[in-house]
Amino acid sequence: MSDSAIAAVLASLAEANISYSTDAAVVEAHSVDHTNTVKPGRAAALVRAKSTAQVQTVMRLASQHRVPVVPQGARTGLAGGATATDGALLLDLTAMNQVLSVDAPNRLAVVQPGVLNAEISQATKEHNLRYTPDPGSWEISTIGGNISTGAGGMCCVKYGVTSEYIQALEVVLANGDLMRCGRNTAKGVAGYDLVRLFVGSEGTLGVITEATVRLSPIPAQRLTLAAVFNSTAEAGAAVTSLMGAGLQPSLLELVDAVHMRAIEDMRPSGLPMDAAALLLAASDAANPEAELSAIAAHCEASGATEVHQATDAMEADALMQARRDALHAMEKKGAVLVDDIAVPRTALAQALDAVEEMSRKHGVTIGVIAHAGDGNLHPNIIVDMADPKSVAAGNAAFGEILDVALALGGTVTGEHGVGVLKRDWLRRELDPVNLRMQWAIKQAFDPQGILNPGKVLPSLE
Amino acid sequence: MSDSAIAAVLASLAEANISYSTDAAVVEAHSVDHTNTVKPGRAAALVRAKSTAQVQTVMRLASQHRVPVVPQGARTGLAGGATATDGALLLDLTAMNQVLSVDAPNRLAVVQPGVLNAEISQATKEHNLRYTPDPGSWEISTIGGNISTGAGGMCCVKYGVTSEYIQALEVVLANGDLMRCGRNTAKGVAGYDLVRLFVGSEGTLGVITEATVRLSPIPAQRLTLAAVFNSTAEAGAAVTSLMGAGLQPSLLELVDAVHMRAIEDMRPSGLPMDAAALLLAASDAANPEAELSAIAAHCEASGATEVHQATDAMEADALMQARRDALHAMEKKGAVLVDDIAVPRTALAQALDAVEEMSRKHGVTIGVIAHAGDGNLHPNIIVDMADPKSVAAGNAAFGEILDVALALGGTVTGEHGVGVLKRDWLRRELDPVNLRMQWAIKQAFDPQGILNPGKVLPSLE
């Protein structure tokens, strides 16, 4: 796109009273997300949309002048899906931040894309309802971003992923047309499922301007257990064993020795420093004690050296704090390259071993926290951003961990998305026919290629 | 397509040792599904595929000669999605009927499209796992058809729909190319969600040749309750009330007076003949007694004249038998036009009233069974197929019921699909932009329009 195209768009935006900034510092500050290793392009302007109508105007102008648009929420993404591309308009949707309605009997809420995940449950709490999906970023990430990345979280092991909680969407298409898809009913099969096509599409197919999300009853109580293991293999075996037995923990998280050390260093909390892995499980079943006892039995049978069950909510919270602190504690050690792979649950121990091997091979510190019940691992690689060798070693390990995921029959992203970070690996995960159809869909929705160009899909070769 | 095109395809099929028949009686017998009012076209041949490779050959030939193909499973559909179109090859997939593998620890099964729904749970029972979605046809319908229609069932109120249980698919595209989509991991967001695009696409985007389905633990126990109401409004209010309170019955079904009468006429079982509606609820929670007691309290508060709780599994089964007999009992009264709408749960009573009004207005008998907890109603219209006036009245009522669904903010199909039966209403349910994008997707997957032409999508105007 040319400077004159940008100038024409900006002039029309001004005329339409749509707020924007071309201030270099403002644009630069909005050009990155939480990904450490992605170098953003130089965007032309930051546009702040206040309404669906304004988003339509922006897309009509962008389409008319063939100017790329990068839709953005809170930019907490970890794959570079919302980073700037050259000459693009950054379309900030955080001002569209209203919970428009809550329909308790039908368990639905209608929200704008800039509403924070946590704000939805806040607005529905009085009805004993919550928006279930709980990515780690839930207090700072927007629902628009959650939908666009298909964000996961700790609850998924029992309650499933974002995709299952989105009923309907209002979307502004590349040419500015407004489309509604989905429905207000619990069930429905009228036409192709466009809602789930948009979940995880990272702003490449349209701009989400409104979402109808499904609410769920807040579970009555919740108890927590911690199991200590001397080897990751044993922790992995415990996960396979208890999930295979049909138990349904509401959370099943693994924290490895590297993370435990980092957490202790940040705030001593009595974690077992000689252990290889800590497994945290929670139950919100009607009889959580029975379920946790069964989980404890599987842990012990798999070799846990210690199993501790929280006896009240406060103690359970304390147990969870370590898990919540994990990434923050690692960030005290250096810049963290957050990887995100998922493998079949039974391959969890193999994946953990492979990550340890990568750490040795590349001479970088790598810790793993995992949504263990889902086989979803976050190998967190610590690098020194001022040392090119350290960054290179970290990046090499990062990539080889993705190779491991594919070799174990897994995926290169469990819940963070592809963005710009993993395009090349997407090519290796999908077969060529699938990739061709992905592009055919992109082409159908965005024939000019102006929506978040360069994200998700690798070029066809 | 021309006769010579068909002849060329059939010659090549013979050469490839792919079984087919052009016998008029055979072809005609395979030209319809379970929909009463759809007049099928004249298909050219019935092709019986035995492998993915054979399906690829069929699609390559069909594409080369521009011959339409109608993929078929057990043809138990209720919207004419698998009925013959003129000059088409009917592609019968029921011979691809193997459960290829069961992976208990990862809770996955890999199955061919012709496997019956019930056969999956049969194959996984020894691991205490089941394939959860349970359409009424589960003992006679194939998993390929279930996926293609997005089939529902009684379990959906607690366990969700087919869409949530399909992990990966192998699909033969229109040109014969083989595509895999989805993954073996519990989570994953690598690329657009093509799996859910195929769920409910009714054979219009590709031919499903293999599916990886998600298994779930078989619930430990299950108790049932029956509540009797003097008005459908009170029954509807009970549903709204108990669901709004956050209760999670594993089944919540409504049987109306018309169905109760039909069931009694078929096999007297002591149903309350003076009641307007019977609500059946089940619970498979860890403490089903507590949950059913809470449900009973909501029913009583909403005006139930009687609430009966089954005290053991045998009595619970007996209570459910009436519900299972409902459609069969109606079929003793005449041909049944099975409608399928879903409305917001709170509009259940209004929808029931509107259906009763349709019955009076058109002078036809209409009974309703409903997956009440989901707001999914099946108004079953009895007509005399030998009497054109009766059929016309039934069809008029059928259509006006769909109008009611849309007016109440609902959908024209909750779980049976669009097929040829509801194309014109799909146009009214979807906004024009949505419909245009539906066609753009169809075009991307099937540029020649040879895959189940005339199904699902109404023409663009």
Coordinates of N, CA and C in Angstrom, one line a residue, chain B residues 214-306:
Chain B
R214 N -14.1 -38.6 20.2 CA -13.7 -38.5 21.6 C -14.6 -39.4 22.5
L215 N -14.0 -40.1 23.4 CA -14.8 -41.0 24.3 C -14.9 -40.4 25.6
S216 N -15.9 -40.7 26.4 CA -16.0 -40.2 27.8 C -16.3 -41.4 28.7
P217 N -16.0 -41.1 30.0 CA -16.3 -42.2 31.0 C -17.8 -42.4 31.0
I218 N -18.2 -43.6 31.2 CA -19.6 -44.0 31.4 C -20.0 -43.5 32.8
P219 N -21.1 -42.7 32.9 CA -21.5 -42.2 34.2 C -21.8 -43.4 35.1
A220 N -21.5 -43.3 36.4 CA -21.6 -44.4 37.3 C -23.1 -44.9 37.5
Q221 N -24.0 -43.9 37.8 CA -25.4 -44.4 38.0 C -26.3 -43.3 37.4
R222 N -27.6 -43.6 37.4 CA -28.5 -42.7 36.7 C -29.9 -43.0 37.3
L223 N -30.5 -41.9 37.8 CA -31.9 -42.1 38.3 C -32.8 -41.1 37.6
T224 N -34.1 -41.4 37.6 CA -35.0 -40.7 36.7 C -36.2 -40.3 37.5
L225 N -36.8 -39.2 37.0 CA -38.0 -38.7 37.7 C -39.0 -38.3 36.6
A226 N -40.3 -38.4 36.9 CA -41.3 -38.0 36.0 C -42.2 -37.0 36.8
A227 N -42.5 -35.8 36.1 CA -43.4 -34.8 36.7 C -44.5 -34.6 35.7
V228 N -45.7 -34.5 36.3 CA -47.0 -34.4 35.5 C -47.5 -32.9 35.7
F229 N -47.8 -32.3 34.5 CA -48.3 -30.9 34.5 C -49.7 -30.8 33.8
N230 N -50.5 -29.9 34.3 CA -51.8 -29.7 33.7 C -51.7 -28.7 32.6
S231 N -50.6 -28.0 32.4 CA -50.5 -27.1 31.3 C -49.0 -27.1 30.8
T232 N -48.9 -26.9 29.5 CA -47.5 -26.9 28.9 C -46.8 -25.7 29.4
A233 N -47.5 -24.6 29.7 CA -46.9 -23.4 30.3 C -46.1 -23.7 31.6
E234 N -46.8 -24.5 32.4 CA -46.2 -24.8 33.7 C -45.0 -25.7 33.5
A235 N -45.1 -26.7 32.6 CA -43.9 -27.5 32.3 C -42.8 -26.7 31.8
G236 N -43.1 -25.8 30.9 CA -42.0 -24.9 30.4 C -41.4 -24.1 31.5
A237 N -42.3 -23.6 32.4 CA -41.7 -22.8 33.5 C -40.8 -23.6 34.4
A238 N -41.2 -24.9 34.6 CA -40.3 -25.7 35.4 C -38.9 -25.9 34.8
V239 N -38.9 -26.1 33.4 CA -37.7 -26.2 32.7 C -36.8 -25.0 32.9
T240 N -37.4 -23.8 32.6 CA -36.7 -22.5 32.8 C -36.2 -22.4 34.2
S241 N -37.0 -22.7 35.1 CA -36.6 -22.5 36.5 C -35.5 -23.4 37.0
L242 N -35.6 -24.7 36.6 CA -34.5 -25.6 37.1 C -33.2 -25.4 36.4
M243 N -33.3 -25.1 35.1 CA -32.0 -24.9 34.4 C -31.4 -23.6 34.8
G244 N -32.3 -22.6 35.0 CA -31.8 -21.3 35.5 C -31.1 -21.4 36.8
A245 N -31.5 -22.3 37.6 CA -30.9 -22.5 39.0 C -29.6 -23.2 38.9
G246 N -29.2 -23.6 37.7 CA -27.8 -24.2 37.6 C -27.8 -25.7 37.8
L247 N -29.0 -26.3 37.8 CA -29.0 -27.8 37.9 C -28.6 -28.4 36.5
Q248 N -28.0 -29.6 36.6 CA -27.5 -30.2 35.3 C -28.1 -31.6 35.1
P249 N -29.3 -31.7 34.8 CA -29.9 -33.0 34.6 C -29.1 -33.6 33.4
S250 N -29.0 -35.0 33.4 CA -28.4 -35.6 32.2 C -29.4 -35.9 31.1
L251 N -30.6 -35.5 31.4 CA -31.7 -35.7 30.4 C -32.9 -34.9 30.9
L252 N -33.5 -34.2 30.0 CA -34.7 -33.4 30.4 C -35.7 -33.3 29.2
E253 N -36.6 -34.3 29.2 CA -37.4 -34.5 28.0 C -38.9 -34.2 28.4
L254 N -39.6 -33.6 27.4 CA -41.0 -33.3 27.6 C -41.8 -34.2 26.6
V255 N -42.9 -34.8 27.1 CA -43.8 -35.6 26.2 C -45.2 -34.9 26.4
D256 N -45.8 -34.5 25.3 CA -47.1 -33.8 25.4 C -48.3 -34.8 25.5
A257 N -49.5 -34.3 25.6 CA -50.7 -35.1 25.7 C -50.9 -35.9 24.5
V258 N -50.7 -35.4 23.3 CA -50.9 -36.1 22.1 C -50.0 -37.4 22.0
H259 N -48.7 -37.2 22.4 CA -47.8 -38.3 22.4 C -48.2 -39.3 23.5
M260 N -48.6 -38.8 24.7 CA -49.0 -39.7 25.7 C -50.2 -40.6 25.3
R261 N -51.2 -40.0 24.6 CA -52.3 -40.7 24.1 C -51.9 -41.8 23.1
A262 N -51.0 -41.4 22.2 CA -50.5 -42.4 21.2 C -49.8 -43.5 21.9
I263 N -49.0 -43.2 22.9 CA -48.2 -44.3 23.6 C -49.1 -45.2 24.3
E264 N -50.1 -44.6 25.0 CA -51.1 -45.5 25.7 C -51.9 -46.4 24.7
D265 N -52.2 -45.8 23.6 CA -53.0 -46.6 22.6 C -52.1 -47.7 22.1
M266 N -50.8 -47.5 21.9 CA -50.0 -48.6 21.4 C -49.7 -49.6 22.5
R267 N -49.4 -49.2 23.7 CA -49.1 -50.1 24.8 C -49.5 -49.4 26.1
P268 N -50.6 -49.8 26.7 CA -51.1 -49.1 27.9 C -50.0 -49.2 29.0
S269 N -49.6 -48.0 29.5 CA -48.5 -48.1 30.5 C -48.8 -47.1 31.7
G270 N -50.1 -46.7 31.8 CA -50.5 -45.9 33.0 C -50.1 -44.5 32.9
L271 N -49.9 -43.9 31.7 CA -49.6 -42.5 31.6 C -50.8 -41.7 32.0
P272 N -50.5 -40.5 32.6 CA -51.7 -39.6 33.0 C -52.4 -39.0 31.9
M273 N -53.6 -39.6 31.5 CA -54.3 -39.2 30.3 C -54.9 -37.8 30.4
D274 N -55.1 -37.3 31.6 CA -55.7 -36.0 31.7 C -54.7 -34.9 31.9
A275 N -53.4 -35.2 31.8 CA -52.4 -34.2 31.9 C -52.0 -33.6 30.6
A276 N -51.4 -32.4 30.6 CA -51.0 -31.7 29.4 C -49.6 -32.1 29.0
A277 N -48.8 -32.4 30.0 CA -47.4 -32.7 29.6 C -46.7 -33.5 30.7
L278 N -45.8 -34.3 30.3 CA -45.0 -35.1 31.2 C -43.6 -34.6 31.0
L279 N -42.9 -34.3 32.1 CA -41.5 -34.0 32.1 C -40.7 -35.1 32.6
L280 N -39.7 -35.6 31.9 CA -38.8 -36.6 32.4 C -37.4 -36.1 32.6
A281 N -36.9 -36.3 33.8 CA -35.5 -35.8 34.1 C -34.7 -37.0 34.6
A282 N -33.4 -37.0 34.2 CA -32.5 -38.0 34.8 C -31.3 -37.2 35.3
S283 N -30.6 -37.9 36.2 CA -29.4 -37.4 36.8 C -28.4 -38.5 36.9
D284 N -27.2 -38.2 36.4 CA -26.1 -39.1 36.6 C -25.0 -38.5 37.4
A285 N -25.3 -37.5 38.2 CA -24.4 -36.8 39.0 C -23.9 -37.8 40.1
A286 N -22.8 -37.4 40.8 CA -22.3 -38.3 41.8 C -23.4 -38.6 42.9
N287 N -24.2 -37.6 43.1 CA -25.3 -37.8 44.1 C -26.7 -37.5 43.4
P288 N -27.1 -38.5 42.6 CA -28.3 -38.2 41.7 C -29.5 -37.9 42.6
E289 N -29.6 -38.5 43.8 CA -30.8 -38.3 44.6 C -30.9 -36.8 44.9
A290 N -29.8 -36.2 45.3 CA -29.9 -34.8 45.7 C -30.3 -33.9 44.5
E291 N -29.7 -34.2 43.3 CA -30.0 -33.4 42.1 C -31.5 -33.6 41.7
L292 N -32.0 -34.9 41.8 CA -33.4 -35.1 41.4 C -34.3 -34.5 42.4
S293 N -34.0 -34.5 43.7 CA -34.8 -33.8 44.6 C -34.9 -32.4 44.4
A294 N -33.8 -31.8 44.0 CA -33.8 -30.3 43.6 C -34.7 -30.1 42.4
I295 N -34.6 -31.0 41.4 CA -35.4 -30.9 40.2 C -36.9 -31.0 40.6
A296 N -37.2 -32.0 41.4 CA -38.5 -32.2 41.8 C -39.1 -31.0 42.5
A297 N -38.3 -30.3 43.3 CA -38.8 -29.1 44.0 C -39.1 -28.0 43.0
H298 N -38.3 -27.9 42.0 CA -38.6 -26.9 40.9 C -39.9 -27.2 40.2
C299 N -40.1 -28.5 39.9 CA -41.3 -28.9 39.2 C -42.5 -28.6 40.0
E300 N -42.4 -29.0 41.3 CA -43.6 -28.7 42.2 C -43.9 -27.2 42.3
A301 N -42.8 -26.5 42.5 CA -43.0 -25.0 42.6 C -43.6 -24.4 41.3
S302 N -43.4 -25.1 40.2 CA -44.0 -24.6 38.9 C -45.3 -25.2 38.6
G303 N -45.9 -26.0 39.6 CA -47.2 -26.4 39.4 C -47.4 -27.9 39.0
A304 N -46.4 -28.7 39.1 CA -46.6 -30.1 38.8 C -47.6 -30.7 39.8
T305 N -48.5 -31.5 39.2 CA -49.6 -32.1 40.1 C -49.0 -33.4 40.7
E306 N -48.0 -34.0 40.1 CA -47.5 -35.2 40.7 C -46.0 -35.3 40.2

